[in-house]
Every structure is written in C-alpha cells, then in structure tokens.
C-alpha cells in the first residue's frame, strides 16, 4: 500500500480504512443521526438498522445461536467477555486458563481477576513455535474450570492455535466455556465460529473504522456489565449506539471474510526467502504462522535503531506490539518461545494487508540491508 511515497507494513497494528467503508460511514452519519434508543419514528428506524447490521454480522460468520454486543473495539470486547463472564458465573467455579502469549487486553483481565477477585488463574506455556499444545490444555482442565481463553492468531509472531481441538477439549467440561481473541484471524484463516462460545472483532484490523468492534457470544451466555447506564446492548454495554459504526463494522467483516489470502502468502514467502539470506536475522515466525505476520530478531543490531531509520525513509514496520510498545522494551511473546535476551529485545514485525505488493517487499528488504550495513 504505497501512498505519498511511503510503504506501510504495520497492518497488525491497524489497517487503512477502505473507501467503501468511508463512504458508508459518511452517508450513515449524515442520514442516520437520530438516537437509536429514542422512541420516535426516526429512533425506531435507526434501531432497526442496527439490528440489520447485527444480523448481517451473524450471517457473515454463519451463526444462528450467537448474539452481537457492539463495543469500542477488541480490547473492550475481551474485557467484557473475560471479566463480565467470570464475575457473572463465579458461583460455578473460579479456575480460569489462558496462555503466556495472549494480548495485554486478555492477560491484564486474568491478572485483575486473580489479584482483586480471588480467581485461580493458570497461565499455560506455549511451545517453541508459539502454539498451545492441546495435551497441555487437557492436563490443566478441572471440574471447576469455567473459562479458557486462547487467541486464534498471535499478534506479534502470527502463530495459529488449533482452535477446533481446543474447543473440543473445553466442551468436555460442562461448566467451561471458550473465549477466543480472533482480532488477527478474521478473514485470514478458516474457523468454525459456531464452535466458539465467545470471540471478538476489531474493525480497524480489517479496514474498518477505529473505535468500533464487537463481542460475539452464544445467546445463552450472560455477562456482568462493565459499563452501566442506559441499558443499550441488552443491558450489557450502555452508551449511545452509533448506527454508522454498526453498519460499517458489518461491511468490514463481510469484505474481510471474502478476502483471498493467496496474494498475501506470496508476499510472505518472498519476504521470508529474502530474510533467510541475511546472517544478521533469526526468524521467529515459523512456516505454519499466519502469512499476514512475519517476525524476526536481529542478532547483534538494535531493532529500535533499525525501525527508526526505516521510518525516516518512509518504510513503516514495528518492533513490538503497538499495544505494548510504550510499556515494555522487549517482546514477551518471543521470550516465551525460549529465545535469548538479545533476540527477544530486538524483534521486528512486518505485517501485511491485501494492498501490499512484491515491489514494496523488495524495497523494504533493500533498505533493511542498507540500514544493517550502516549500523556499527
């Protein structure tokens, strides 16, 4: 995606909003401005538009027994799913399970439930490829386990977890439900969403509008609200509903699920072939990872210096997750793979969208080589 002479390769942090979504947002904000909670005719009509958007979202995921709870994004949706669910069903048990490479919006929920509410938190280690092995999860499950939270695709290295097998294990236990952070997975891998009890969507990861997302959960599940007030979203998430955001989220999901990943696979394979020829680089993303994310470490150079130099040349990549970059100077995900300190403190992530090109990959690699040679 080359605009104004820059190359954007940080799509796991955010994507460029699509022109069709922009047009729909402008049209909706102009014409569907009335409050969907109002009882007058315009309010009722707009409430129906929101319901249509939610129905469209469920149809896109081929779901019949789930409901859509609109949120400000995946972080809020993860918080509602994990804290809202656990606090609502704490009488069933307090044993909850996650992994050591989850997004901060998941891990911080588990820490809070442990430290403030007395939940028994078990954090499982992933293997050297960043995947939770089903046998490890099966050993950790207990009769009082009420929640398992495992991300579909890791946001830093792109590792893909076996969600089907995980769901089968979790559902052997009547009190347990499965939450999946699908933020990086929508339209990128095939998932049977009907087997997942709760999953989340972030619009800005799929060429939608920032500040928009959803928790999609089985209809029989309930949650303790984290935001109280006017009772919107079935009383689970109060606040005035944006009709435009709901419609644009629906469109972004529909478009994402139709995306052809083969082009991105070509970009990924070409990039990896080039990177593996550079002695300074050690790969962190395996061949089984999502083609949308390629993560590698520098053996002796400082990644922050390289990322800054590339940025000055108009090439944008990241060193750690955007949600973690101002808190930590290292990748806890790459550390979890068993890599040494030098490697997990000097990671670079390249993340693609459908708009990137082979020419951009070549330009990135050539400039990366020049930067590495210039740094002493």
mmCIF file of N, CA, C and O in Angstrom, residues 242-293:
data_model
loop_
_atom_site.group_PDB
_atom_site.id
_atom_site.type_symbol
_atom_site.label_atom_id
_atom_site.label_comp_id
_atom_site.label_asym_id
_atom_site.label_seq_id
_atom_site.Cartn_x
_atom_site.Cartn_y
_atom_site.Cartn_z
ATOM 1 N N UNK A 242 -23.815 3.937 17.870
ATOM 2 C CA UNK A 242 -23.515 4.574 16.590
ATOM 3 C C UNK A 242 -24.039 3.704 15.468
ATOM 4 O O UNK A 242 -23.537 2.593 15.253
ATOM 5 N N UNK A 243 -25.047 4.192 14.781
ATOM 6 C CA UNK A 243 -25.593 3.434 13.652
ATOM 7 C C UNK A 243 -24.550 3.266 12.566
ATOM 8 O O UNK A 243 -24.398 2.187 11.979
ATOM 9 N N UNK A 244 -23.789 4.316 12.324
ATOM 10 C CA UNK A 244 -22.752 4.266 11.290
ATOM 11 C C UNK A 244 -21.689 3.222 11.625
ATOM 12 O O UNK A 244 -21.269 2.447 10.759
ATOM 13 N N UNK A 245 -21.264 3.195 12.889
ATOM 14 C CA UNK A 245 -20.250 2.220 13.301
ATOM 15 C C UNK A 245 -20.764 0.792 13.131
ATOM 16 O O UNK A 245 -20.039 -0.100 12.679
ATOM 17 N N UNK A 246 -22.021 0.560 13.495
ATOM 18 C CA UNK A 246 -22.594 -0.781 13.376
ATOM 19 C C UNK A 246 -22.645 -1.225 11.919
ATOM 20 O O UNK A 246 -22.252 -2.354 11.578
ATOM 21 N N UNK A 247 -23.105 -0.342 11.044
ATOM 22 C CA UNK A 247 -23.200 -0.696 9.627
ATOM 23 C C UNK A 247 -21.822 -0.884 8.998
ATOM 24 O O UNK A 247 -21.606 -1.802 8.190
ATOM 25 N N UNK A 248 -20.868 -0.048 9.377
ATOM 26 C CA UNK A 248 -19.520 -0.150 8.813
ATOM 27 C C UNK A 248 -18.792 -1.391 9.316
ATOM 28 O O UNK A 248 -18.020 -2.010 8.579
ATOM 29 N N UNK A 249 -19.031 -1.761 10.574
ATOM 30 C CA UNK A 249 -18.448 -2.994 11.094
ATOM 31 C C UNK A 249 -18.964 -4.192 10.317
ATOM 32 O O UNK A 249 -18.206 -5.088 9.938
ATOM 33 N N UNK A 250 -20.257 -4.196 10.058
ATOM 34 C CA UNK A 250 -20.857 -5.277 9.283
ATOM 35 C C UNK A 250 -20.225 -5.382 7.899
ATOM 36 O O UNK A 250 -19.892 -6.479 7.435
ATOM 37 N N UNK A 251 -20.035 -4.236 7.247
ATOM 38 C CA UNK A 251 -19.437 -4.231 5.907
ATOM 39 C C UNK A 251 -17.987 -4.690 5.950
ATOM 40 O O UNK A 251 -17.547 -5.484 5.098
ATOM 41 N N UNK A 252 -17.226 -4.216 6.933
ATOM 42 C CA UNK A 252 -15.813 -4.585 7.034
ATOM 43 C C UNK A 252 -15.656 -6.092 7.251
ATOM 44 O O UNK A 252 -14.767 -6.728 6.671
ATOM 45 N N UNK A 253 -16.520 -6.676 8.077
ATOM 46 C CA UNK A 253 -16.467 -8.121 8.324
ATOM 47 C C UNK A 253 -16.804 -8.885 7.058
ATOM 48 O O UNK A 253 -16.115 -9.846 6.683
ATOM 49 N N UNK A 254 -17.853 -8.455 6.368
ATOM 50 C CA UNK A 254 -18.267 -9.128 5.138
ATOM 51 C C UNK A 254 -17.138 -9.109 4.103
ATOM 52 O O UNK A 254 -16.836 -10.138 3.478
ATOM 53 N N UNK A 255 -16.485 -7.959 3.949
ATOM 54 C CA UNK A 255 -15.390 -7.843 2.988
ATOM 55 C C UNK A 255 -14.187 -8.682 3.417
ATOM 56 O O UNK A 255 -13.534 -9.333 2.583
ATOM 57 N N UNK A 256 -13.875 -8.677 4.714
ATOM 58 C CA UNK A 256 -12.714 -9.426 5.209
ATOM 59 C C UNK A 256 -12.873 -10.918 4.981
ATOM 60 O O UNK A 256 -11.917 -11.605 4.617
ATOM 61 N N UNK A 257 -14.067 -11.425 5.199
ATOM 62 C CA UNK A 257 -14.301 -12.855 5.066
ATOM 63 C C UNK A 257 -14.295 -13.313 3.604
ATOM 64 O O UNK A 257 -14.249 -14.523 3.340
ATOM 65 N N UNK A 258 -14.312 -12.381 2.666
ATOM 66 C CA UNK A 258 -14.229 -12.722 1.247
ATOM 67 C C UNK A 258 -12.812 -12.582 0.713
ATOM 68 O O UNK A 258 -12.554 -12.852 -0.458
ATOM 69 N N UNK A 259 -11.884 -12.168 1.561
ATOM 70 C CA UNK A 259 -10.532 -11.860 1.095
ATOM 71 C C UNK A 259 -9.780 -13.119 0.658
ATOM 72 O O UNK A 259 -9.856 -14.167 1.297
ATOM 73 N N UNK A 260 -9.032 -13.004 -0.424
ATOM 74 C CA UNK A 260 -8.191 -14.092 -0.936
ATOM 75 C C UNK A 260 -6.812 -13.973 -0.289
ATOM 76 O O UNK A 260 -6.095 -12.987 -0.516
ATOM 77 N N UNK A 261 -6.429 -14.960 0.495
ATOM 78 C CA UNK A 261 -5.158 -14.882 1.225
ATOM 79 C C UNK A 261 -3.964 -15.297 0.373
ATOM 80 O O UNK A 261 -2.812 -15.141 0.795
ATOM 81 N N UNK A 262 -4.199 -15.825 -0.819
ATOM 82 C CA UNK A 262 -3.097 -16.346 -1.628
ATOM 83 C C UNK A 262 -2.086 -15.265 -2.014
ATOM 84 O O UNK A 262 -0.880 -15.512 -2.038
ATOM 85 N N UNK A 263 -2.583 -14.056 -2.280
ATOM 86 C CA UNK A 263 -1.671 -12.966 -2.619
ATOM 87 C C UNK A 263 -0.749 -12.651 -1.453
ATOM 88 O O UNK A 263 0.454 -12.443 -1.618
ATOM 89 N N UNK A 264 -1.310 -12.620 -0.265
ATOM 90 C CA UNK A 264 -0.510 -12.328 0.921
ATOM 91 C C UNK A 264 0.481 -13.456 1.187
ATOM 92 O O UNK A 264 1.615 -13.214 1.624
ATOM 93 N N UNK A 265 0.094 -14.689 0.909
ATOM 94 C CA UNK A 265 1.027 -15.813 1.055
ATOM 95 C C UNK A 265 2.238 -15.633 0.147
ATOM 96 O O UNK A 265 3.376 -15.941 0.540
ATOM 97 N N UNK A 266 2.009 -15.142 -1.057
ATOM 98 C CA UNK A 266 3.124 -14.882 -1.975
ATOM 99 C C UNK A 266 4.059 -13.818 -1.414
ATOM 100 O O UNK A 266 5.290 -13.947 -1.504
ATOM 101 N N UNK A 267 3.485 -12.770 -0.839
ATOM 102 C CA UNK A 267 4.295 -11.713 -0.240
ATOM 103 C C UNK A 267 5.122 -12.267 0.913
ATOM 104 O O UNK A 267 6.320 -11.996 1.033
ATOM 105 N N UNK A 268 4.475 -13.053 1.756
ATOM 106 C CA UNK A 268 5.145 -13.620 2.921
ATOM 107 C C UNK A 268 6.285 -14.542 2.507
ATOM 108 O O UNK A 268 7.401 -14.462 3.044
ATOM 109 N N UNK A 269 6.030 -15.434 1.564
ATOM 110 C CA UNK A 269 7.060 -16.373 1.129
ATOM 111 C C UNK A 269 8.246 -15.655 0.510
ATOM 112 O O UNK A 269 9.407 -16.023 0.747
ATOM 113 N N UNK A 270 7.967 -14.620 -0.270
ATOM 114 C CA UNK A 270 9.035 -13.848 -0.900
ATOM 115 C C UNK A 270 9.875 -13.136 0.162
ATOM 116 O O UNK A 270 11.112 -13.139 0.108
ATOM 117 N N UNK A 271 9.213 -12.551 1.137
ATOM 118 C CA UNK A 271 9.931 -11.849 2.204
ATOM 119 C C UNK A 271 10.796 -12.810 3.009
ATOM 120 O O UNK A 271 11.977 -12.533 3.272
ATOM 121 N N UNK A 272 10.231 -13.940 3.407
ATOM 122 C CA UNK A 272 10.989 -14.908 4.203
ATOM 123 C C UNK A 272 12.201 -15.428 3.441
ATOM 124 O O UNK A 272 13.298 -15.567 4.003
ATOM 125 N N UNK A 273 12.035 -15.689 2.142
ATOM 126 C CA UNK A 273 13.171 -16.136 1.322
ATOM 127 C C UNK A 273 14.308 -15.122 1.362
ATOM 128 O O UNK A 273 15.486 -15.487 1.471
ATOM 129 N N UNK A 274 13.957 -13.855 1.284
ATOM 130 C CA UNK A 274 14.969 -12.797 1.299
ATOM 131 C C UNK A 274 15.604 -12.649 2.683
ATOM 132 O O UNK A 274 16.817 -12.486 2.811
ATOM 133 N N UNK A 275 14.784 -12.699 3.726
ATOM 134 C CA UNK A 275 15.300 -12.515 5.085
ATOM 135 C C UNK A 275 16.229 -13.643 5.499
ATOM 136 O O UNK A 275 17.220 -13.422 6.217
ATOM 137 N N UNK A 276 15.927 -14.865 5.071
ATOM 138 C CA UNK A 276 16.745 -16.011 5.467
ATOM 139 C C UNK A 276 18.136 -15.985 4.840
ATOM 140 O O UNK A 276 19.015 -16.737 5.265
ATOM 141 N N UNK A 277 18.342 -15.100 3.879
ATOM 142 C CA UNK A 277 19.670 -14.940 3.282
ATOM 143 C C UNK A 277 20.544 -13.956 4.066
ATOM 144 O O UNK A 277 21.726 -13.797 3.761
ATOM 145 N N UNK A 278 19.967 -13.293 5.053
ATOM 146 C CA UNK A 278 20.698 -12.281 5.824
ATOM 147 C C UNK A 278 21.168 -12.903 7.138
ATOM 148 O O UNK A 278 20.361 -13.329 7.968
ATOM 149 N N UNK A 279 22.495 -12.976 7.329
ATOM 150 C CA UNK A 279 23.070 -13.634 8.506
ATOM 151 C C UNK A 279 22.650 -12.978 9.815
ATOM 152 O O UNK A 279 22.573 -13.630 10.851
ATOM 153 N N UNK A 280 22.392 -11.688 9.787
ATOM 154 C CA UNK A 280 22.058 -10.934 10.993
ATOM 155 C C UNK A 280 20.687 -11.303 11.557
ATOM 156 O O UNK A 280 20.380 -11.007 12.715
ATOM 157 N N UNK A 281 19.882 -11.998 10.770
ATOM 158 C CA UNK A 281 18.474 -12.217 11.116
ATOM 159 C C UNK A 281 18.212 -13.643 11.587
ATOM 160 O O UNK A 281 18.729 -14.604 11.016
ATOM 161 N N UNK A 282 17.392 -13.755 12.652
ATOM 162 C CA UNK A 282 16.865 -15.050 13.087
ATOM 163 C C UNK A 282 15.343 -14.958 13.078
ATOM 164 O O UNK A 282 14.766 -14.067 13.700
ATOM 165 N N UNK A 283 14.704 -15.891 12.380
ATOM 166 C CA UNK A 283 13.253 -15.861 12.242
ATOM 167 C C UNK A 283 12.563 -16.301 13.528
ATOM 168 O O UNK A 283 12.998 -17.234 14.197
ATOM 169 N N UNK A 284 11.477 -15.623 13.863
ATOM 170 C CA UNK A 284 10.633 -16.007 14.993
ATOM 171 C C UNK A 284 9.303 -16.600 14.537
ATOM 172 O O UNK A 284 8.690 -17.378 15.262
ATOM 173 N N UNK A 285 8.853 -16.213 13.347
ATOM 174 C CA UNK A 285 7.619 -16.762 12.776
ATOM 175 C C UNK A 285 7.958 -18.022 11.983
ATOM 176 O O UNK A 285 8.824 -17.996 11.108
ATOM 177 N N UNK A 286 7.270 -19.113 12.286
ATOM 178 C CA UNK A 286 7.517 -20.372 11.572
ATOM 179 C C UNK A 286 6.699 -20.401 10.280
ATOM 180 O O UNK A 286 5.863 -19.536 10.024
ATOM 181 N N UNK A 287 6.923 -21.438 9.487
ATOM 182 C CA UNK A 287 6.186 -21.590 8.230
ATOM 183 C C UNK A 287 4.701 -21.840 8.448
ATOM 184 O O UNK A 287 3.896 -21.635 7.543
ATOM 185 N N UNK A 288 4.342 -22.287 9.662
ATOM 186 C CA UNK A 288 2.935 -22.568 9.958
ATOM 187 C C UNK A 288 2.180 -21.322 10.423
ATOM 188 O O UNK A 288 0.972 -21.380 10.661
ATOM 189 N N UNK A 289 2.877 -20.216 10.568
ATOM 190 C CA UNK A 289 2.246 -18.996 11.066
ATOM 191 C C UNK A 289 1.374 -18.333 10.004
ATOM 192 O O UNK A 289 1.472 -18.649 8.814
ATOM 193 N N UNK A 290 0.552 -17.398 10.442
ATOM 194 C CA UNK A 290 -0.267 -16.619 9.513
ATOM 195 C C UNK A 290 0.635 -15.897 8.515
ATOM 196 O O UNK A 290 1.646 -15.303 8.905
ATOM 197 N N UNK A 291 0.293 -15.921 7.228
ATOM 198 C CA UNK A 291 1.116 -15.218 6.246
ATOM 199 C C UNK A 291 1.065 -13.701 6.398
ATOM 200 O O UNK A 291 1.886 -12.995 5.821
ATOM 201 N N UNK A 292 0.143 -13.216 7.188
ATOM 202 C CA UNK A 292 -0.015 -11.773 7.354
ATOM 203 C C UNK A 292 1.024 -11.179 8.307
ATOM 204 O O UNK A 292 1.190 -9.958 8.352
ATOM 205 N N UNK A 293 1.720 -12.020 9.069
ATOM 206 C CA UNK A 293 2.677 -11.528 10.061
ATOM 207 C C UNK A 293 3.999 -12.273 9.924
ATOM 208 O O UNK A 293 4.029 -13.506 9.921
#
